[in-house]
């Protein structure tokens, strides 16, 4: 196969090759959240979703900015600022005004006048940060749009909440029944349900709560809470975690499985005000991610710490059968309350699903662990991946990871001629050419492509034994 066949004549003649992105989605697919037409046998194989699925011409150098996974829906932001959603829609989380699910991506028309910059998916809601495509300077450059369960509409609508109009929104994160938004000034506002204190107000509340600023953060139990500037936030199912500008981690909400990282809690199994995780004293954290009942944090030096529930292996520490306890003498359970070092170095990105975890490393590889019945966490054909295990199905430079209820997603970039070739070849691998491409990739340092070919050949052999659909055996797109 010559170079023109791999990248196309137009790209070959260009002095500056355009960068291309790929979207991979895999795992549980009951509602079509992987965009793979509901083909059960193929869910364990992350393959690039073809540009044609998003209305782009075949061979187009499609680019993507962001991706997010909810419990059973997915959202992706294209480089032109368009937002696409697909999957479950029983609460209007797809933003099309209906409650009918969809197994293929569709553009959110109500945001066509906005340039979407990022997106977050909760269990049954979605939130996006966008700026107006036409702006005379009188409007904020980054505004918050919300829709779905507890958000008041099945269509995207603008929400300022407790923030003053035209506040610049830096980030938004959605949990099971609550949402937290971060302003450019480092302030947090939260809304939704607060039965476990996940809104950080110092009290629990019945019923749906409106947006309110979080203005008290406890550094130590014997000191009065104070205002802290926040740089990043993440919502778990019923808990929340945030990073301060000093790299400190604060957590609050439900802590029944140790997901808050505290050795004791002030209100039964809950922490009602944000409280600093003292076990991470002296460790500068740059990224925090919350799952269903677990939390992960990445340090400035690339170490990964994890804490919380691990019944499905989502901490990556192996099988842990003891029940959770705050009793100090119960050593095995007690240690799960506080952060544990899982990966000592090299971690670039982390994403927590309901019961699984994904990371990308400096060497470009993706690893995962936790609940794995649908292959959402690792290559292994097992129910649980107890330890960090490879996901060798993606090529390109990993730029974003996302994990949902039972599915996962990744955005990868091709930034060089070599990576563009890998993208094109990965898309054409089949049973007859897998060994040849693997050999060529190995000889030319295309390690990710070589690993992909090896995994696909293993899968093809498994298909011979159990029977697979024709397009899987041929390596066709899904």
CSV table of C-alpha atoms in Angstrom, one decimal:
chain,number,residue,atom,x,y,z
A,1,UNK,CA,0.0,0.0,0.0
A,2,UNK,CA,1.6,3.3,-1.0
A,3,UNK,CA,1.5,6.6,0.8
A,4,UNK,CA,-1.2,8.1,-1.4
A,5,UNK,CA,-3.5,5.2,-0.6
A,6,UNK,CA,-3.0,5.7,3.1
A,7,UNK,CA,-3.5,9.4,3.5
A,8,UNK,CA,-5.0,10.5,0.2
A,9,UNK,CA,-3.5,12.6,-2.6
A,10,UNK,CA,-4.7,15.9,-1.3
A,11,UNK,CA,-2.9,15.4,2.1
A,12,UNK,CA,0.1,14.1,0.3
A,13,UNK,CA,0.5,17.2,-1.8
A,14,UNK,CA,0.1,19.5,1.2
A,15,UNK,CA,3.1,20.9,3.0
A,16,UNK,CA,1.1,21.1,6.3
A,17,UNK,CA,-0.8,18.0,7.0
A,18,UNK,CA,-4.0,18.7,9.0
A,19,UNK,CA,-4.4,17.2,12.4
A,20,UNK,CA,-7.1,14.5,12.6
A,21,UNK,CA,-9.0,13.2,15.7
A,22,UNK,CA,-10.7,9.9,16.3
A,23,UNK,CA,-13.5,9.1,18.6
A,24,UNK,CA,-13.6,5.6,20.2
A,25,UNK,CA,-16.6,4.5,22.3
A,26,UNK,CA,-17.0,1.0,23.8
A,27,UNK,CA,-18.7,-1.0,26.5
A,28,UNK,CA,-22.3,-1.4,27.5
A,29,UNK,CA,-24.6,-0.6,24.7
A,30,UNK,CA,-28.2,-1.3,25.8
A,31,UNK,CA,-29.3,2.2,24.7
A,32,UNK,CA,-26.9,2.6,21.8
A,33,UNK,CA,-24.6,4.8,23.8
A,34,UNK,CA,-21.5,3.4,21.9
A,35,UNK,CA,-22.9,4.5,18.5
A,36,UNK,CA,-22.4,1.0,17.3
A,37,UNK,CA,-26.0,0.1,16.1
A,38,UNK,CA,-26.6,-2.2,19.1
A,39,UNK,CA,-24.3,-5.1,17.9
A,40,UNK,CA,-23.6,-6.9,21.1
A,41,UNK,CA,-20.6,-9.0,20.0
A,42,UNK,CA,-18.6,-5.9,19.1
A,43,UNK,CA,-18.8,-3.9,22.2
A,44,UNK,CA,-15.5,-5.1,23.6
A,45,UNK,CA,-13.6,-3.7,20.6
A,46,UNK,CA,-13.2,0.1,20.6
A,47,UNK,CA,-13.2,1.1,16.9
A,48,UNK,CA,-13.1,4.6,15.6
A,49,UNK,CA,-16.6,6.0,15.0
A,50,UNK,CA,-16.6,6.9,11.3
A,51,UNK,CA,-16.9,10.6,10.3
A,52,UNK,CA,-19.9,9.7,8.1
A,53,UNK,CA,-21.8,8.9,11.3
A,54,UNK,CA,-21.6,12.6,12.2
A,55,UNK,CA,-22.5,13.9,8.7
A,56,UNK,CA,-18.9,14.4,7.6
A,57,UNK,CA,-17.7,13.1,4.2
A,58,UNK,CA,-15.7,9.9,4.1
A,59,UNK,CA,-12.0,10.5,4.5
A,60,UNK,CA,-12.6,13.9,6.1
A,61,UNK,CA,-10.0,15.1,8.6
A,62,UNK,CA,-12.6,15.4,11.4
A,63,UNK,CA,-11.5,17.1,14.6
A,64,UNK,CA,-13.0,16.8,18.1
A,65,UNK,CA,-12.7,19.0,21.2
A,66,UNK,CA,-14.4,17.0,24.0
A,67,UNK,CA,-16.3,13.9,24.8
A,68,UNK,CA,-18.4,12.8,27.9
A,69,UNK,CA,-20.3,9.7,29.0
A,70,UNK,CA,-23.4,9.6,31.2
A,71,UNK,CA,-25.0,6.6,32.6
A,72,UNK,CA,-26.3,5.5,29.2
A,73,UNK,CA,-25.7,8.4,26.9
A,74,UNK,CA,-22.8,10.1,25.2
A,75,UNK,CA,-21.9,13.6,24.0
A,76,UNK,CA,-19.1,14.8,21.8
A,77,UNK,CA,-18.0,18.3,20.7
A,78,UNK,CA,-16.7,18.8,17.2
A,79,UNK,CA,-14.0,21.4,16.3
A,80,UNK,CA,-16.6,23.7,14.7
A,81,UNK,CA,-18.4,24.0,18.1
A,82,UNK,CA,-21.2,21.6,17.2
A,83,UNK,CA,-22.5,19.3,19.9
A,84,UNK,CA,-23.6,15.7,19.1
A,85,UNK,CA,-25.5,13.4,21.5
A,86,UNK,CA,-26.7,9.8,21.4
A,87,UNK,CA,-28.0,7.0,23.6
A,88,UNK,CA,-30.7,6.9,26.3
A,89,UNK,CA,-33.1,9.9,26.5
A,90,UNK,CA,-35.8,9.0,29.0
A,91,UNK,CA,-35.2,12.3,30.8
A,92,UNK,CA,-34.5,14.5,27.8
A,93,UNK,CA,-30.7,14.3,28.3
A,94,UNK,CA,-30.0,14.3,24.5
A,95,UNK,CA,-31.3,17.9,24.3
A,96,UNK,CA,-33.6,17.3,21.3
A,97,UNK,CA,-36.9,18.1,23.1
A,98,UNK,CA,-38.0,14.5,23.2
A,99,UNK,CA,-37.7,11.5,25.5
A,100,UNK,CA,-36.9,9.0,22.7
A,101,UNK,CA,-33.5,7.3,22.7
A,102,UNK,CA,-31.2,7.3,19.7
A,103,UNK,CA,-28.5,4.9,18.7
A,104,UNK,CA,-26.7,7.3,16.3
A,105,UNK,CA,-25.2,10.8,16.9
A,106,UNK,CA,-27.3,13.8,16.1
A,107,UNK,CA,-26.4,17.5,16.3
A,108,UNK,CA,-28.1,19.5,19.1
A,109,UNK,CA,-29.9,22.0,17.0
A,110,UNK,CA,-30.8,24.4,19.9
A,111,UNK,CA,-27.1,25.1,20.3
A,112,UNK,CA,-26.3,25.9,16.7
A,113,UNK,CA,-26.0,29.6,17.5
A,114,UNK,CA,-23.4,28.7,20.2
A,115,UNK,CA,-19.8,27.5,19.9
A,116,UNK,CA,-19.7,24.6,22.4
A,117,UNK,CA,-16.3,24.3,24.1
A,118,UNK,CA,-16.9,21.5,26.6
A,119,UNK,CA,-19.6,19.1,27.8
A,120,UNK,CA,-20.4,17.0,30.9
A,121,UNK,CA,-22.9,14.2,31.2
A,122,UNK,CA,-24.6,13.1,34.5
A,123,UNK,CA,-26.7,10.1,35.0
A,124,UNK,CA,-29.7,11.6,33.2
A,125,UNK,CA,-28.7,15.2,32.4
A,126,UNK,CA,-26.2,17.1,30.3
A,127,UNK,CA,-24.4,20.4,30.6
A,128,UNK,CA,-22.3,22.3,28.1
A,129,UNK,CA,-20.1,25.4,28.2
A,130,UNK,CA,-20.4,27.5,25.1
A,131,UNK,CA,-19.9,31.0,23.7
A,132,UNK,CA,-22.1,32.9,21.3
A,133,UNK,CA,-21.0,32.6,17.7
A,134,UNK,CA,-22.0,36.2,17.2
A,135,UNK,CA,-21.0,38.4,20.0
A,136,UNK,CA,-20.8,42.2,20.1
A,137,UNK,CA,-18.8,42.1,23.3
A,138,UNK,CA,-21.8,42.5,25.6
A,139,UNK,CA,-22.0,38.8,26.5
A,140,UNK,CA,-19.9,36.4,28.5
A,141,UNK,CA,-17.5,34.4,26.4
A,142,UNK,CA,-18.3,31.1,28.2
A,143,UNK,CA,-21.9,30.5,29.3
A,144,UNK,CA,-23.6,27.5,30.9
A,145,UNK,CA,-26.4,25.5,29.2
A,146,UNK,CA,-28.2,22.6,30.9
A,147,UNK,CA,-30.9,20.1,30.1
A,148,UNK,CA,-32.4,16.8,31.1
A,149,UNK,CA,-33.4,15.4,34.5
A,150,UNK,CA,-33.8,18.1,37.2
A,151,UNK,CA,-32.8,20.9,34.8
A,152,UNK,CA,-36.2,22.2,33.9
A,153,UNK,CA,-36.2,21.3,30.2
A,154,UNK,CA,-35.5,18.7,27.5
A,155,UNK,CA,-34.0,21.5,25.5
A,156,UNK,CA,-30.7,23.3,26.4
A,157,UNK,CA,-31.4,26.5,28.3
A,158,UNK,CA,-29.1,29.1,29.6
A,159,UNK,CA,-28.4,29.0,33.4
A,160,UNK,CA,-26.7,31.7,35.5
A,161,UNK,CA,-28.0,30.3,38.8
A,162,UNK,CA,-26.2,32.0,41.7
A,163,UNK,CA,-23.6,33.5,39.4
A,164,UNK,CA,-24.0,37.1,38.2
A,165,UNK,CA,-25.0,37.4,34.5
A,166,UNK,CA,-22.0,37.3,32.2
A,167,UNK,CA,-19.9,35.3,34.7
A,168,UNK,CA,-17.3,33.3,32.7
A,169,UNK,CA,-17.8,29.6,33.3
A,170,UNK,CA,-14.6,27.6,33.5
A,171,UNK,CA,-16.0,24.0,34.1
A,172,UNK,CA,-19.2,22.1,34.9
A,173,UNK,CA,-19.6,18.6,36.3
A,174,UNK,CA,-22.7,16.5,36.6
A,175,UNK,CA,-23.5,13.7,39.2
A,176,UNK,CA,-26.4,11.4,39.6
A,177,UNK,CA,-28.8,14.1,40.8
A,178,UNK,CA,-26.7,17.2,41.3
A,179,UNK,CA,-24.6,19.6,39.2
A,180,UNK,CA,-21.7,21.8,40.2
A,181,UNK,CA,-20.3,24.7,38.0
A,182,UNK,CA,-17.0,26.5,38.4
A,183,UNK,CA,-16.5,30.2,37.5
A,184,UNK,CA,-13.3,31.7,36.2
A,185,UNK,CA,-12.9,33.4,39.6
A,186,UNK,CA,-12.7,30.1,41.4
A,187,UNK,CA,-16.2,30.0,42.8
A,188,UNK,CA,-18.5,27.0,42.9
A,189,UNK,CA,-22.3,26.9,42.7
A,190,UNK,CA,-24.3,23.7,43.1
A,191,UNK,CA,-27.9,22.6,42.5
A,192,UNK,CA,-30.0,19.5,42.4
A,193,UNK,CA,-30.8,17.1,45.3
A,194,UNK,CA,-28.9,17.3,48.6
A,195,UNK,CA,-30.1,14.3,50.6
A,196,UNK,CA,-26.4,13.4,51.2
A,197,UNK,CA,-24.9,16.8,51.5
A,198,UNK,CA,-23.5,16.7,48.0
A,199,UNK,CA,-24.3,20.4,47.5
A,200,UNK,CA,-21.8,21.4,50.2
A,201,UNK,CA,-24.3,23.6,52.2
A,202,UNK,CA,-23.7,22.3,55.7
A,203,UNK,CA,-27.1,20.7,55.8
A,204,UNK,CA,-29.1,18.0,54.1
A,205,UNK,CA,-32.3,19.0,52.3
A,206,UNK,CA,-35.4,17.2,50.9
A,207,UNK,CA,-36.5,17.9,47.3
A,208,UNK,CA,-34.9,19.7,44.4
A,209,UNK,CA,-32.6,22.6,45.5
A,210,UNK,CA,-31.9,25.7,43.4
A,211,UNK,CA,-28.4,27.0,42.7
A,212,UNK,CA,-26.4,28.4,45.5
A,213,UNK,CA,-22.7,29.4,46.0
A,214,UNK,CA,-20.5,27.2,48.1
A,215,UNK,CA,-18.7,29.6,50.4
A,216,UNK,CA,-17.2,27.5,53.3
A,217,UNK,CA,-14.3,25.0,53.0
A,218,UNK,CA,-13.0,23.3,56.1
A,219,UNK,CA,-9.2,22.9,56.2
A,220,UNK,CA,-9.1,21.3,59.7
A,221,UNK,CA,-11.8,20.1,62.0
A,222,UNK,CA,-10.8,22.6,64.7
A,223,UNK,CA,-10.7,25.6,62.4
A,224,UNK,CA,-13.6,27.7,61.1
A,225,UNK,CA,-14.4,27.1,57.4
A,226,UNK,CA,-13.3,29.7,55.0
A,227,UNK,CA,-13.6,30.6,51.3
A,228,UNK,CA,-11.1,28.8,49.0
A,229,UNK,CA,-10.4,29.4,45.3
A,230,UNK,CA,-11.2,26.3,43.3
A,231,UNK,CA,-9.5,25.3,40.0
A,232,UNK,CA,-11.3,22.0,39.1
A,233,UNK,CA,-14.3,20.0,40.3
A,234,UNK,CA,-15.8,16.6,39.8
A,235,UNK,CA,-19.1,15.0,40.8
A,236,UNK,CA,-19.6,11.4,41.7
A,237,UNK,CA,-22.9,9.7,42.1
A,238,UNK,CA,-23.7,11.4,45.5
A,239,UNK,CA,-20.4,13.0,46.4
A,240,UNK,CA,-18.2,15.9,45.1
A,241,UNK,CA,-14.5,16.6,45.0
A,242,UNK,CA,-12.6,19.8,44.1
A,243,UNK,CA,-9.0,21.0,43.8
A,244,UNK,CA,-7.9,24.4,45.3
A,245,UNK,CA,-5.4,26.7,43.6
A,246,UNK,CA,-2.8,25.3,46.1
A,247,UNK,CA,-3.4,21.7,44.8
A,248,UNK,CA,-5.4,20.6,47.9
A,249,UNK,CA,-8.3,18.2,47.5
A,250,UNK,CA,-11.7,18.9,49.2
A,251,UNK,CA,-14.5,16.4,49.3
A,252,UNK,CA,-18.1,16.3,50.5
A,253,UNK,CA,-21.4,14.4,50.3
A,254,UNK,CA,-22.0,10.7,50.8
A,255,UNK,CA,-19.0,8.9,52.3
A,256,UNK,CA,-20.4,5.5,53.2
A,257,UNK,CA,-17.7,3.7,51.1
A,258,UNK,CA,-14.8,5.9,51.9
A,259,UNK,CA,-15.1,7.9,48.7
A,260,UNK,CA,-14.4,11.2,50.6
A,261,UNK,CA,-11.0,10.1,51.8
A,262,UNK,CA,-11.6,11.1,55.4
A,263,UNK,CA,-10.8,8.8,58.4
A,264,UNK,CA,-14.0,10.0,60.1
A,265,UNK,CA,-17.1,11.9,59.1
A,266,UNK,CA,-19.0,14.6,60.9
A,267,UNK,CA,-22.5,13.5,60.1
A,268,UNK,CA,-23.0,9.7,60.1
A,269,UNK,CA,-22.0,8.6,56.7
A,270,UNK,CA,-21.9,12.1,55.2
A,271,UNK,CA,-19.8,15.2,55.1
A,272,UNK,CA,-22.0,18.3,54.7
A,273,UNK,CA,-19.3,20.9,54.1
A,274,UNK,CA,-16.3,20.6,51.8
A,275,UNK,CA,-13.4,19.3,53.9
A,276,UNK,CA,-9.8,19.0,52.9
A,277,UNK,CA,-8.4,15.4,52.5
A,278,UNK,CA,-5.6,15.6,55.0
A,279,UNK,CA,-4.0,12.3,53.9
A,280,UNK,CA,-2.8,14.2,50.8
A,281,UNK,CA,-1.0,16.9,52.8
A,282,UNK,CA,2.1,18.1,51.0
A,283,UNK,CA,1.0,16.4,47.7
A,284,UNK,CA,0.1,18.8,44.9
A,285,UNK,CA,-2.9,17.5,43.0
A,286,UNK,CA,-3.7,18.6,39.4
A,287,UNK,CA,-6.7,16.4,38.5
A,288,UNK,CA,-9.5,14.8,40.5
A,289,UNK,CA,-12.2,12.4,39.2
A,290,UNK,CA,-15.2,10.9,41.0
A,291,UNK,CA,-16.9,7.6,40.2
A,292,UNK,CA,-20.0,6.0,41.7
A,293,UNK,CA,-18.4,5.3,45.1
A,294,UNK,CA,-14.7,6.0,44.5
A,295,UNK,CA,-12.4,8.9,43.8
A,296,UNK,CA,-9.1,9.3,42.0
A,297,UNK,CA,-6.5,12.1,42.0
A,298,UNK,CA,-3.5,12.7,39.8
A,299,UNK,CA,-0.5,14.6,41.2
A,300,UNK,CA,1.6,17.2,39.4
A,301,UNK,CA,4.3,14.5,39.0
A,302,UNK,CA,1.9,12.0,37.5
A,303,UNK,CA,1.2,9.7,40.4
A,304,UNK,CA,-2.4,8.3,40.8
A,305,UNK,CA,-4.1,8.0,44.2
A,306,UNK,CA,-7.4,6.3,44.7
A,307,UNK,CA,-9.9,5.8,47.6
A,308,UNK,CA,-13.4,4.5,48.2
A,309,UNK,CA,-15.4,1.4,47.3
A,310,UNK,CA,-13.7,-1.4,45.4
A,311,UNK,CA,-16.2,-4.2,45.3
A,312,UNK,CA,-15.7,-4.3,41.5
A,313,UNK,CA,-12.0,-3.5,41.5
A,314,UNK,CA,-12.4,0.2,40.7
A,315,UNK,CA,-9.4,1.1,42.9
A,316,UNK,CA,-7.1,-1.2,41.0
A,317,UNK,CA,-5.8,-2.7,44.3
A,318,UNK,CA,-7.1,-6.3,43.7
A,319,UNK,CA,-10.0,-8.2,45.3
A,320,UNK,CA,-11.2,-6.7,48.5
A,321,UNK,CA,-13.9,-8.6,50.2
A,322,UNK,CA,-14.1,-6.9,53.6
A,323,UNK,CA,-17.1,-4.8,54.4
A,324,UNK,CA,-16.5,-1.1,54.8
A,325,UNK,CA,-16.0,0.3,58.3
A,326,UNK,CA,-14.7,3.3,60.1
A,327,UNK,CA,-13.5,1.2,63.1
A,328,UNK,CA,-9.7,1.8,63.3
A,329,UNK,CA,-9.1,-1.8,64.4
A,330,UNK,CA,-10.7,-3.1,61.2
A,331,UNK,CA,-7.4,-2.5,59.3
A,332,UNK,CA,-8.3,-3.9,55.9
A,333,UNK,CA,-11.4,-1.8,55.6
A,334,UNK,CA,-10.0,1.2,57.4
A,335,UNK,CA,-7.2,1.7,54.9
A,336,UNK,CA,-9.8,2.2,52.1
A,337,UNK,CA,-11.0,5.4,53.7
A,338,UNK,CA,-7.8,7.2,52.8
A,339,UNK,CA,-6.0,7.7,49.5
A,340,UNK,CA,-3.7,4.8,48.4
A,341,UNK,CA,-1.0,5.1,45.7
A,342,UNK,CA,-2.0,3.0,42.8
A,343,UNK,CA,0.3,4.1,39.9
A,344,UNK,CA,3.5,5.8,41.0
A,345,UNK,CA,4.2,7.9,37.9
A,346,UNK,CA,3.4,8.7,34.3
A,347,UNK,CA,-0.3,9.3,34.6
A,348,UNK,CA,-1.6,12.0,32.2
A,349,UNK,CA,-5.4,11.6,32.3
A,350,UNK,CA,-7.9,9.9,34.6
A,351,UNK,CA,-11.7,9.2,34.2
A,352,UNK,CA,-14.0,7.4,36.6
A,353,UNK,CA,-17.1,5.6,35.6
A,354,UNK,CA,-19.7,4.3,37.9
A,355,UNK,CA,-17.6,1.2,38.8
A,356,UNK,CA,-14.5,1.4,36.6
A,357,UNK,CA,-11.5,3.7,36.1
A,358,UNK,CA,-9.4,4.6,33.0
A,359,UNK,CA,-6.0,6.3,32.8
A,360,UNK,CA,-3.7,7.3,30.0
A,361,UNK,CA,0.1,7.2,30.5
A,362,UNK,CA,3.0,9.2,29.1
A,363,UNK,CA,3.9,6.3,26.9
A,364,UNK,CA,0.5,6.8,25.1
A,365,UNK,CA,-1.2,3.7,26.5
A,366,UNK,CA,-4.6,3.5,28.0
A,367,UNK,CA,-5.1,1.3,31.1
A,368,UNK,CA,-8.3,0.5,33.0
A,369,UNK,CA,-9.7,-1.5,35.8
A,370,UNK,CA,-12.9,-2.2,37.7
A,371,UNK,CA,-16.2,-3.7,36.5
A,372,UNK,CA,-15.6,-5.2,33.0
A,373,UNK,CA,-18.5,-7.3,31.9
A,374,UNK,CA,-18.7,-5.4,28.7
A,375,UNK,CA,-15.0,-4.7,28.2
A,376,UNK,CA,-15.4,-1.1,29.3
A,377,UNK,CA,-12.3,-1.3,31.6
A,378,UNK,CA,-9.8,-3.6,29.9
A,379,UNK,CA,-9.1,-6.2,27.2
A,380,UNK,CA,-9.6,-9.2,29.5
A,381,UNK,CA,-12.8,-11.3,28.9
A,382,UNK,CA,-13.6,-11.1,32.6
A,383,UNK,CA,-16.3,-9.6,34.9
A,384,UNK,CA,-13.7,-7.7,36.9
A,385,UNK,CA,-10.3,-6.2,36.1
A,386,UNK,CA,-8.8,-6.1,39.6
A,387,UNK,CA,-5.6,-4.4,38.6
A,388,UNK,CA,-4.5,-1.8,35.9
A,389,UNK,CA,-4.8,-3.6,32.6
A,390,UNK,CA,-4.3,-2.4,29.0
A,391,UNK,CA,-6.9,-1.2,26.5
A,392,UNK,CA,-5.0,-1.8,23.3
A,393,UNK,CA,-7.6,-0.9,20.7
A,394,UNK,CA,-6.9,2.9,20.1
A,395,UNK,CA,-4.2,4.6,18.0
A,396,UNK,CA,-3.1,8.2,18.2
A,397,UNK,CA,-2.2,10.6,21.0
A,398,UNK,CA,-4.8,10.3,23.8
A,399,UNK,CA,-6.3,13.7,24.5
A,400,UNK,CA,-9.5,12.9,26.5
A,401,UNK,CA,-10.9,9.9,28.4
A,402,UNK,CA,-14.5,9.5,29.5
A,403,UNK,CA,-16.2,6.8,31.5
A,404,UNK,CA,-20.0,6.3,32.1
A,405,UNK,CA,-22.3,3.8,33.8
A,406,UNK,CA,-20.9,0.9,31.8
A,407,UNK,CA,-19.2,2.4,28.7
A,408,UNK,CA,-16.1,4.3,28.0
A,409,UNK,CA,-14.8,6.7,25.4
A,410,UNK,CA,-11.5,8.3,24.2
A,411,UNK,CA,-10.5,11.1,21.9
A,412,UNK,CA,-7.1,10.6,20.2
A,413,UNK,CA,-5.2,12.9,17.9
A,414,UNK,CA,-3.0,12.3,14.8
A,415,UNK,CA,-0.4,15.1,14.8
A,416,UNK,CA,2.1,13.8,12.3
A,417,UNK,CA,2.3,12.0,9.0
A,418,UNK,CA,3.2,8.8,10.9
A,419,UNK,CA,0.1,9.0,13.1
A,420,UNK,CA,-2.2,9.8,10.1
A,421,UNK,CA,-0.9,6.7,8.5
A,422,UNK,CA,-1.6,4.7,11.6
A,423,UNK,CA,-5.2,6.1,11.7
A,424,UNK,CA,-5.8,5.0,8.1
A,425,UNK,CA,-4.3,1.6,8.5
A,426,UNK,CA,-6.1,0.9,11.8
A,427,UNK,CA,-9.3,1.6,10.0
A,428,UNK,CA,-8.6,-1.0,7.3
A,429,UNK,CA,-7.3,-3.9,9.4
A,430,UNK,CA,-9.0,-7.2,8.7
A,431,UNK,CA,-8.2,-10.9,9.1
A,432,UNK,CA,-6.3,-11.2,5.9
A,433,UNK,CA,-3.9,-8.2,6.4
A,434,UNK,CA,-3.6,-8.0,10.2
A,435,UNK,CA,-0.4,-9.9,10.5
A,436,UNK,CA,1.2,-8.0,7.6
A,437,UNK,CA,0.3,-4.6,9.1
A,438,UNK,CA,1.4,-5.7,12.5
A,439,UNK,CA,4.8,-6.7,11.2
A,440,UNK,CA,5.2,-3.4,9.3
A,441,UNK,CA,4.1,-1.4,12.4
A,442,UNK,CA,6.5,-3.2,14.7
A,443,UNK,CA,9.4,-2.5,12.3
A,444,UNK,CA,8.6,1.2,12.1
A,445,UNK,CA,8.0,2.0,15.8
A,446,UNK,CA,4.2,2.2,15.5
A,447,UNK,CA,3.6,0.4,18.7
A,448,UNK,CA,0.0,1.3,19.2
A,449,UNK,CA,-0.9,0.0,15.8
A,450,UNK,CA,1.1,-3.2,16.3
A,451,UNK,CA,-0.7,-3.8,19.6
A,452,UNK,CA,-4.1,-3.2,17.9
A,453,UNK,CA,-3.4,-5.7,15.1
A,454,UNK,CA,-2.3,-8.3,17.7
A,455,UNK,CA,-5.5,-7.8,19.7
A,456,UNK,CA,-7.7,-7.9,16.6
A,457,UNK,CA,-6.0,-11.2,15.5
A,458,UNK,CA,-6.8,-12.6,18.9
A,459,UNK,CA,-10.4,-11.4,18.5
A,460,UNK,CA,-10.7,-12.9,15.0
A,461,UNK,CA,-9.6,-16.3,16.4
A,462,UNK,CA,-12.1,-16.0,19.2
A,463,UNK,CA,-14.8,-15.2,16.5
A,464,UNK,CA,-13.8,-18.3,14.6
A,465,UNK,CA,-14.6,-20.3,17.7
A,466,UNK,CA,-17.9,-18.6,18.8
A,467,UNK,CA,-19.1,-17.1,15.6
A,468,UNK,CA,-19.2,-13.4,14.9
A,469,UNK,CA,-21.0,-11.0,12.5
A,470,UNK,CA,-19.6,-10.5,9.1
A,471,UNK,CA,-18.5,-6.9,9.4
A,472,UNK,CA,-16.6,-7.6,12.6
A,473,UNK,CA,-14.6,-10.3,10.9
A,474,UNK,CA,-13.8,-8.0,8.0
A,475,UNK,CA,-12.7,-5.1,10.2
A,476,UNK,CA,-15.6,-2.9,8.9
A,477,UNK,CA,-16.7,0.2,10.7
A,478,UNK,CA,-19.7,0.0,13.1
